[in-house]
Amino acid sequence: MPETARLDEATVAERLARLDEATVAERLARLDLLLEQLEGAPGPMTGAAIEAVQVLAAVYGEALARVMDGAHPHLVERMVGDELIGHLLVLHGIHPEPPERRAERAVAGLRPSVRERGGDVELMGVDEGVARVRLAAKGCGSSTTELESAVREAVLTLAPELSGVERAPGAEGRPSTFVPLEALTLRTAPVGDRS
């Protein structure tokens, strides 16, 4: 067999290989970093480079929309179930399921493990881009915090266009909200420096 035929087969095999989730996450993080660097770069070509990325993304989004339009329902279901493809469908505004349904799927997926621990979780609804979740948990505050974090991560993984997840009022009638990560990282001024 000629050397070029072997190279072509190797190239084809390499292109058919799929990236694992860790590699996809790594490449997405790298892409974010490169786009940040590009946006901060001085010079007349910065705008053109950013526009080129935006146009390329729009064209790929249109291609993905066409695939979705012509896909068999089983294939659509499979694509929707893939986290990376699901995010791309949301990004391009072509996800076939509304965020409320995806948030419900996320909560329903967690419910069995929460119930095993003596608790319960239920999506109360989505209002103004915020999922409201009723959460009943047994145990110490740290286990409740871990559970809230797991619920938030699951919901926002399937419905990333939502702006947040809040804990709905419990039986005691007091609302308890999830604390946004930004609130934990804000620095406050010392007491003497406040005005």
PDB file of C-alpha atoms in Angstrom:
ATOM      1  CA  MET A   1       0.000   0.000   0.000  1.00  0.00           C
ATOM      2  CA  PRO A   2       1.438   3.392  -0.927  1.00  0.00           C
ATOM      3  CA  GLU A   3       2.506   5.712   1.889  1.00  0.00           C
ATOM      4  CA  THR A   4      -0.024   8.384   0.880  1.00  0.00           C
ATOM      5  CA  ALA A   5      -2.918   5.910   1.251  1.00  0.00           C
ATOM      6  CA  ARG A   6      -1.801   5.101   4.793  1.00  0.00           C
ATOM      7  CA  LEU A   7      -1.559   8.778   5.630  1.00  0.00           C
ATOM      8  CA  ASP A   8      -5.033   9.377   4.280  1.00  0.00           C
ATOM      9  CA  GLU A   9      -6.417   6.507   6.370  1.00  0.00           C
ATOM     10  CA  ALA A  10      -4.628   7.835   9.447  1.00  0.00           C
ATOM     11  CA  THR A  11      -5.952  11.327   8.784  1.00  0.00           C
ATOM     12  CA  VAL A  12      -9.488   9.982   8.377  1.00  0.00           C
ATOM     13  CA  ALA A  13      -9.201   7.919  11.578  1.00  0.00           C
ATOM     14  CA  GLU A  14      -7.893  10.969  13.456  1.00  0.00           C
ATOM     15  CA  ARG A  15     -10.749  13.132  12.202  1.00  0.00           C
ATOM     16  CA  LEU A  16     -13.299  10.505  13.221  1.00  0.00           C
ATOM     17  CA  ALA A  17     -11.953  10.358  16.777  1.00  0.00           C
ATOM     18  CA  ARG A  18     -14.178  12.190  19.232  1.00  0.00           C
ATOM     19  CA  LEU A  19     -13.042  14.447  22.031  1.00  0.00           C
ATOM     20  CA  ASP A  20     -13.865  13.431  25.570  1.00  0.00           C
ATOM     21  CA  GLU A  21     -15.723  15.896  27.813  1.00  0.00           C
ATOM     22  CA  ALA A  22     -12.558  16.982  29.641  1.00  0.00           C
ATOM     23  CA  THR A  23     -10.843  17.839  26.346  1.00  0.00           C
ATOM     24  CA  VAL A  24     -13.913  19.734  25.128  1.00  0.00           C
ATOM     25  CA  ALA A  25     -13.993  21.733  28.390  1.00  0.00           C
ATOM     26  CA  GLU A  26     -10.271  22.445  28.066  1.00  0.00           C
ATOM     27  CA  ARG A  27     -10.657  23.678  24.486  1.00  0.00           C
ATOM     28  CA  LEU A  28     -13.645  25.860  25.375  1.00  0.00           C
ATOM     29  CA  ALA A  29     -11.649  27.431  28.210  1.00  0.00           C
ATOM     30  CA  ARG A  30      -8.774  28.024  25.766  1.00  0.00           C
ATOM     31  CA  LEU A  31     -11.196  29.601  23.285  1.00  0.00           C
ATOM     32  CA  ASP A  32     -12.520  31.951  25.986  1.00  0.00           C
ATOM     33  CA  LEU A  33      -8.973  32.990  26.838  1.00  0.00           C
ATOM     34  CA  LEU A  34      -8.071  33.589  23.182  1.00  0.00           C
ATOM     35  CA  LEU A  35     -11.221  35.662  22.609  1.00  0.00           C
ATOM     36  CA  GLU A  36     -10.461  37.752  25.714  1.00  0.00           C
ATOM     37  CA  GLN A  37      -6.929  38.350  24.445  1.00  0.00           C
ATOM     38  CA  LEU A  38      -8.251  39.249  21.020  1.00  0.00           C
ATOM     39  CA  GLU A  39     -10.787  41.722  22.426  1.00  0.00           C
ATOM     40  CA  GLY A  40      -8.046  43.421  24.442  1.00  0.00           C
ATOM     41  CA  ALA A  41      -5.531  43.585  21.608  1.00  0.00           C
ATOM     42  CA  PRO A  42      -4.802  47.036  20.220  1.00  0.00           C
ATOM     43  CA  GLY A  43      -4.804  47.756  16.524  1.00  0.00           C
ATOM     44  CA  PRO A  44      -7.104  48.060  13.552  1.00  0.00           C
ATOM     45  CA  MET A  45      -7.312  44.307  12.902  1.00  0.00           C
ATOM     46  CA  THR A  46      -8.920  43.504  16.268  1.00  0.00           C
ATOM     47  CA  GLY A  47     -12.404  44.493  15.120  1.00  0.00           C
ATOM     48  CA  ALA A  48     -12.033  42.541  11.889  1.00  0.00           C
ATOM     49  CA  ALA A  49     -10.842  39.433  13.739  1.00  0.00           C
ATOM     50  CA  ILE A  50     -13.748  39.578  16.206  1.00  0.00           C
ATOM     51  CA  GLU A  51     -16.205  40.093  13.349  1.00  0.00           C
ATOM     52  CA  ALA A  52     -14.673  37.117  11.507  1.00  0.00           C
ATOM     53  CA  VAL A  53     -15.255  34.896  14.565  1.00  0.00           C
ATOM     54  CA  GLN A  54     -18.850  36.172  14.872  1.00  0.00           C
ATOM     55  CA  VAL A  55     -19.593  35.551  11.180  1.00  0.00           C
ATOM     56  CA  LEU A  56     -18.063  32.079  11.358  1.00  0.00           C
ATOM     57  CA  ALA A  57     -20.160  31.252  14.429  1.00  0.00           C
ATOM     58  CA  ALA A  58     -23.307  32.527  12.665  1.00  0.00           C
ATOM     59  CA  VAL A  59     -22.613  30.379   9.600  1.00  0.00           C
ATOM     60  CA  TYR A  60     -22.001  27.302  11.757  1.00  0.00           C
ATOM     61  CA  GLY A  61     -25.207  28.092  13.644  1.00  0.00           C
ATOM     62  CA  GLU A  62     -27.130  28.194  10.379  1.00  0.00           C
ATOM     63  CA  ALA A  63     -25.596  24.849   9.373  1.00  0.00           C
ATOM     64  CA  LEU A  64     -26.619  23.356  12.723  1.00  0.00           C
ATOM     65  CA  ALA A  65     -30.159  24.739  12.293  1.00  0.00           C
ATOM     66  CA  ARG A  66     -30.381  23.045   8.890  1.00  0.00           C
ATOM     67  CA  VAL A  67     -29.231  19.764  10.394  1.00  0.00           C
ATOM     68  CA  MET A  68     -31.904  20.090  13.082  1.00  0.00           C
ATOM     69  CA  ASP A  69     -34.572  20.909  10.486  1.00  0.00           C
ATOM     70  CA  GLY A  70     -33.868  17.736   8.518  1.00  0.00           C
ATOM     71  CA  ALA A  71     -33.035  15.373  11.360  1.00  0.00           C
ATOM     72  CA  HIS A  72     -35.135  12.400  12.361  1.00  0.00           C
ATOM     73  CA  PRO A  73     -36.793  12.880  15.795  1.00  0.00           C
ATOM     74  CA  HIS A  74     -34.544  10.195  17.333  1.00  0.00           C
ATOM     75  CA  LEU A  75     -31.462  12.054  16.116  1.00  0.00           C
ATOM     76  CA  VAL A  76     -32.829  15.357  17.444  1.00  0.00           C
ATOM     77  CA  GLU A  77     -33.385  13.696  20.830  1.00  0.00           C
ATOM     78  CA  ARG A  78     -29.827  12.381  20.803  1.00  0.00           C
ATOM     79  CA  MET A  79     -28.397  15.784  19.860  1.00  0.00           C
ATOM     80  CA  VAL A  80     -30.454  17.533  22.551  1.00  0.00           C
ATOM     81  CA  GLY A  81     -29.106  15.050  25.108  1.00  0.00           C
ATOM     82  CA  ASP A  82     -25.490  15.859  24.269  1.00  0.00           C
ATOM     83  CA  GLU A  83     -24.269  18.651  26.554  1.00  0.00           C
ATOM     84  CA  LEU A  84     -22.005  20.326  23.978  1.00  0.00           C
ATOM     85  CA  ILE A  85     -24.571  20.204  21.172  1.00  0.00           C
ATOM     86  CA  GLY A  86     -27.267  21.334  23.592  1.00  0.00           C
ATOM     87  CA  HIS A  87     -25.217  24.401  24.479  1.00  0.00           C
ATOM     88  CA  LEU A  88     -24.685  25.196  20.804  1.00  0.00           C
ATOM     89  CA  LEU A  89     -28.420  24.870  20.162  1.00  0.00           C
ATOM     90  CA  VAL A  90     -29.078  27.336  22.996  1.00  0.00           C
ATOM     91  CA  LEU A  91     -26.345  29.686  21.760  1.00  0.00           C
ATOM     92  CA  HIS A  92     -27.939  29.862  18.326  1.00  0.00           C
ATOM     93  CA  GLY A  93     -31.504  30.068  19.621  1.00  0.00           C
ATOM     94  CA  ILE A  94     -32.583  26.807  17.991  1.00  0.00           C
ATOM     95  CA  HIS A  95     -32.943  24.447  20.938  1.00  0.00           C
ATOM     96  CA  PRO A  96     -36.248  22.613  20.417  1.00  0.00           C
ATOM     97  CA  GLU A  97     -37.073  22.473  24.133  1.00  0.00           C
ATOM     98  CA  PRO A  98     -37.904  25.595  26.134  1.00  0.00           C
ATOM     99  CA  PRO A  99     -35.653  26.303  29.137  1.00  0.00           C
ATOM    100  CA  GLU A 100     -38.497  25.423  31.523  1.00  0.00           C
ATOM    101  CA  ARG A 101     -38.665  21.869  30.180  1.00  0.00           C
ATOM    102  CA  ARG A 102     -34.888  21.469  30.333  1.00  0.00           C
ATOM    103  CA  ALA A 103     -34.821  22.795  33.908  1.00  0.00           C
ATOM    104  CA  GLU A 104     -37.520  20.268  34.798  1.00  0.00           C
ATOM    105  CA  ARG A 105     -35.465  17.460  33.235  1.00  0.00           C
ATOM    106  CA  ALA A 106     -32.456  18.525  35.307  1.00  0.00           C
ATOM    107  CA  VAL A 107     -34.465  18.532  38.536  1.00  0.00           C
ATOM    108  CA  ALA A 108     -36.143  15.229  37.674  1.00  0.00           C
ATOM    109  CA  GLY A 109     -32.716  13.693  37.106  1.00  0.00           C
ATOM    110  CA  LEU A 110     -31.603  14.714  40.596  1.00  0.00           C
ATOM    111  CA  ARG A 111     -34.812  13.749  42.387  1.00  0.00           C
ATOM    112  CA  PRO A 112     -34.032  10.012  42.918  1.00  0.00           C
ATOM    113  CA  SER A 113     -30.689  10.675  44.617  1.00  0.00           C
ATOM    114  CA  VAL A 114     -32.170  13.502  46.720  1.00  0.00           C
ATOM    115  CA  ARG A 115     -35.006  11.234  47.839  1.00  0.00           C
ATOM    116  CA  GLU A 116     -32.509   8.494  48.759  1.00  0.00           C
ATOM    117  CA  ARG A 117     -31.089  10.983  51.264  1.00  0.00           C
ATOM    118  CA  GLY A 118     -34.513  11.744  52.710  1.00  0.00           C
ATOM    119  CA  GLY A 119     -35.108  14.993  50.840  1.00  0.00           C
ATOM    120  CA  ASP A 120     -37.014  16.167  47.819  1.00  0.00           C
ATOM    121  CA  VAL A 121     -36.554  18.661  45.004  1.00  0.00           C
ATOM    122  CA  GLU A 122     -39.176  20.151  42.708  1.00  0.00           C
ATOM    123  CA  LEU A 123     -39.113  22.812  40.009  1.00  0.00           C
ATOM    124  CA  MET A 124     -41.784  25.364  40.898  1.00  0.00           C
ATOM    125  CA  GLY A 125     -41.366  27.243  37.637  1.00  0.00           C
ATOM    126  CA  VAL A 126     -39.237  29.663  35.679  1.00  0.00           C
ATOM    127  CA  ASP A 127     -39.991  33.349  36.010  1.00  0.00           C
ATOM    128  CA  GLU A 128     -38.076  36.148  34.283  1.00  0.00           C
ATOM    129  CA  GLY A 129     -35.180  33.833  33.494  1.00  0.00           C
ATOM    130  CA  VAL A 130     -34.828  32.468  37.032  1.00  0.00           C
ATOM    131  CA  ALA A 131     -35.668  28.871  37.947  1.00  0.00           C
ATOM    132  CA  ARG A 132     -37.481  28.556  41.271  1.00  0.00           C
ATOM    133  CA  VAL A 133     -36.827  25.270  43.047  1.00  0.00           C
ATOM    134  CA  ARG A 134     -38.410  23.907  46.203  1.00  0.00           C
ATOM    135  CA  LEU A 135     -35.845  21.937  48.133  1.00  0.00           C
ATOM    136  CA  ALA A 136     -36.402  19.862  51.236  1.00  0.00           C
ATOM    137  CA  ALA A 137     -33.225  18.424  52.679  1.00  0.00           C
ATOM    138  CA  LYS A 138     -32.232  16.618  55.828  1.00  0.00           C
ATOM    139  CA  GLY A 139     -28.896  17.080  57.451  1.00  0.00           C
ATOM    140  CA  CYS A 140     -26.552  19.882  58.359  1.00  0.00           C
ATOM    141  CA  GLY A 141     -26.250  23.186  56.568  1.00  0.00           C
ATOM    142  CA  SER A 142     -23.236  22.079  54.559  1.00  0.00           C
ATOM    143  CA  SER A 143     -25.117  19.136  53.034  1.00  0.00           C
ATOM    144  CA  THR A 144     -27.983  21.486  52.134  1.00  0.00           C
ATOM    145  CA  THR A 145     -25.503  23.900  50.578  1.00  0.00           C
ATOM    146  CA  GLU A 146     -23.965  21.056  48.565  1.00  0.00           C
ATOM    147  CA  LEU A 147     -27.415  19.997  47.413  1.00  0.00           C
ATOM    148  CA  GLU A 148     -28.311  23.564  46.401  1.00  0.00           C
ATOM    149  CA  SER A 149     -25.074  23.752  44.456  1.00  0.00           C
ATOM    150  CA  ALA A 150     -25.788  20.441  42.696  1.00  0.00           C
ATOM    151  CA  VAL A 151     -29.296  21.617  41.760  1.00  0.00           C
ATOM    152  CA  ARG A 152     -27.962  24.947  40.459  1.00  0.00           C
ATOM    153  CA  GLU A 153     -25.267  23.235  38.400  1.00  0.00           C
ATOM    154  CA  ALA A 154     -27.675  20.664  36.939  1.00  0.00           C
ATOM    155  CA  VAL A 155     -30.285  23.262  35.976  1.00  0.00           C
ATOM    156  CA  LEU A 156     -27.807  25.707  34.467  1.00  0.00           C
ATOM    157  CA  THR A 157     -26.035  22.930  32.588  1.00  0.00           C
ATOM    158  CA  LEU A 158     -29.224  22.023  30.722  1.00  0.00           C
ATOM    159  CA  ALA A 159     -30.629  25.573  30.568  1.00  0.00           C
ATOM    160  CA  PRO A 160     -27.579  27.870  30.466  1.00  0.00           C
ATOM    161  CA  GLU A 161     -29.588  30.821  29.199  1.00  0.00           C
ATOM    162  CA  LEU A 162     -31.301  31.109  32.583  1.00  0.00           C
ATOM    163  CA  SER A 163     -29.851  33.882  34.735  1.00  0.00           C
ATOM    164  CA  GLY A 164     -30.084  31.977  37.993  1.00  0.00           C
ATOM    165  CA  VAL A 165     -31.660  29.420  40.287  1.00  0.00           C
ATOM    166  CA  GLU A 166     -33.432  30.416  43.489  1.00  0.00           C
ATOM    167  CA  ARG A 167     -34.758  28.331  46.301  1.00  0.00           C
ATOM    168  CA  ALA A 168     -38.524  28.801  46.546  1.00  0.00           C
ATOM    169  CA  PRO A 169     -40.144  29.403  49.935  1.00  0.00           C
ATOM    170  CA  GLY A 170     -40.249  26.243  52.012  1.00  0.00           C
ATOM    171  CA  ALA A 171     -42.896  25.043  54.396  1.00  0.00           C
ATOM    172  CA  GLU A 172     -41.813  27.703  56.857  1.00  0.00           C
ATOM    173  CA  GLY A 173     -42.726  30.366  54.270  1.00  0.00           C
ATOM    174  CA  ARG A 174     -39.352  32.082  54.199  1.00  0.00           C
ATOM    175  CA  PRO A 175     -37.598  32.319  50.850  1.00  0.00           C
ATOM    176  CA  SER A 176     -34.053  31.082  50.753  1.00  0.00           C
ATOM    177  CA  THR A 177     -32.009  32.031  47.707  1.00  0.00           C
ATOM    178  CA  PHE A 178     -28.859  30.554  46.344  1.00  0.00           C
ATOM    179  CA  VAL A 179     -25.887  32.816  46.932  1.00  0.00           C
ATOM    180  CA  PRO A 180     -24.290  33.823  43.632  1.00  0.00           C
ATOM    181  CA  LEU A 181     -20.599  33.040  43.312  1.00  0.00           C
ATOM    182  CA  GLU A 182     -19.862  36.732  42.688  1.00  0.00           C
ATOM    183  CA  ALA A 183     -21.229  37.601  46.134  1.00  0.00           C
ATOM    184  CA  LEU A 184     -18.745  35.265  47.733  1.00  0.00           C
ATOM    185  CA  THR A 185     -15.806  36.873  45.962  1.00  0.00           C
ATOM    186  CA  LEU A 186     -16.697  40.534  46.529  1.00  0.00           C
ATOM    187  CA  ARG A 187     -14.401  42.326  48.913  1.00  0.00           C
ATOM    188  CA  THR A 188     -15.950  44.666  51.404  1.00  0.00           C
ATOM    189  CA  ALA A 189     -14.279  47.731  52.774  1.00  0.00           C
ATOM    190  CA  PRO A 190     -13.165  47.637  56.414  1.00  0.00           C
ATOM    191  CA  VAL A 191     -15.659  49.199  58.834  1.00  0.00           C
ATOM    192  CA  GLY A 192     -13.616  52.401  59.194  1.00  0.00           C
ATOM    193  CA  ASP A 193     -13.440  52.900  55.387  1.00  0.00           C
ATOM    194  CA  ARG A 194     -17.185  52.695  54.731  1.00  0.00           C
ATOM    195  CA  SER A 195     -19.097  55.866  53.984  1.00  0.00           C
TER     196      SER A 195
END
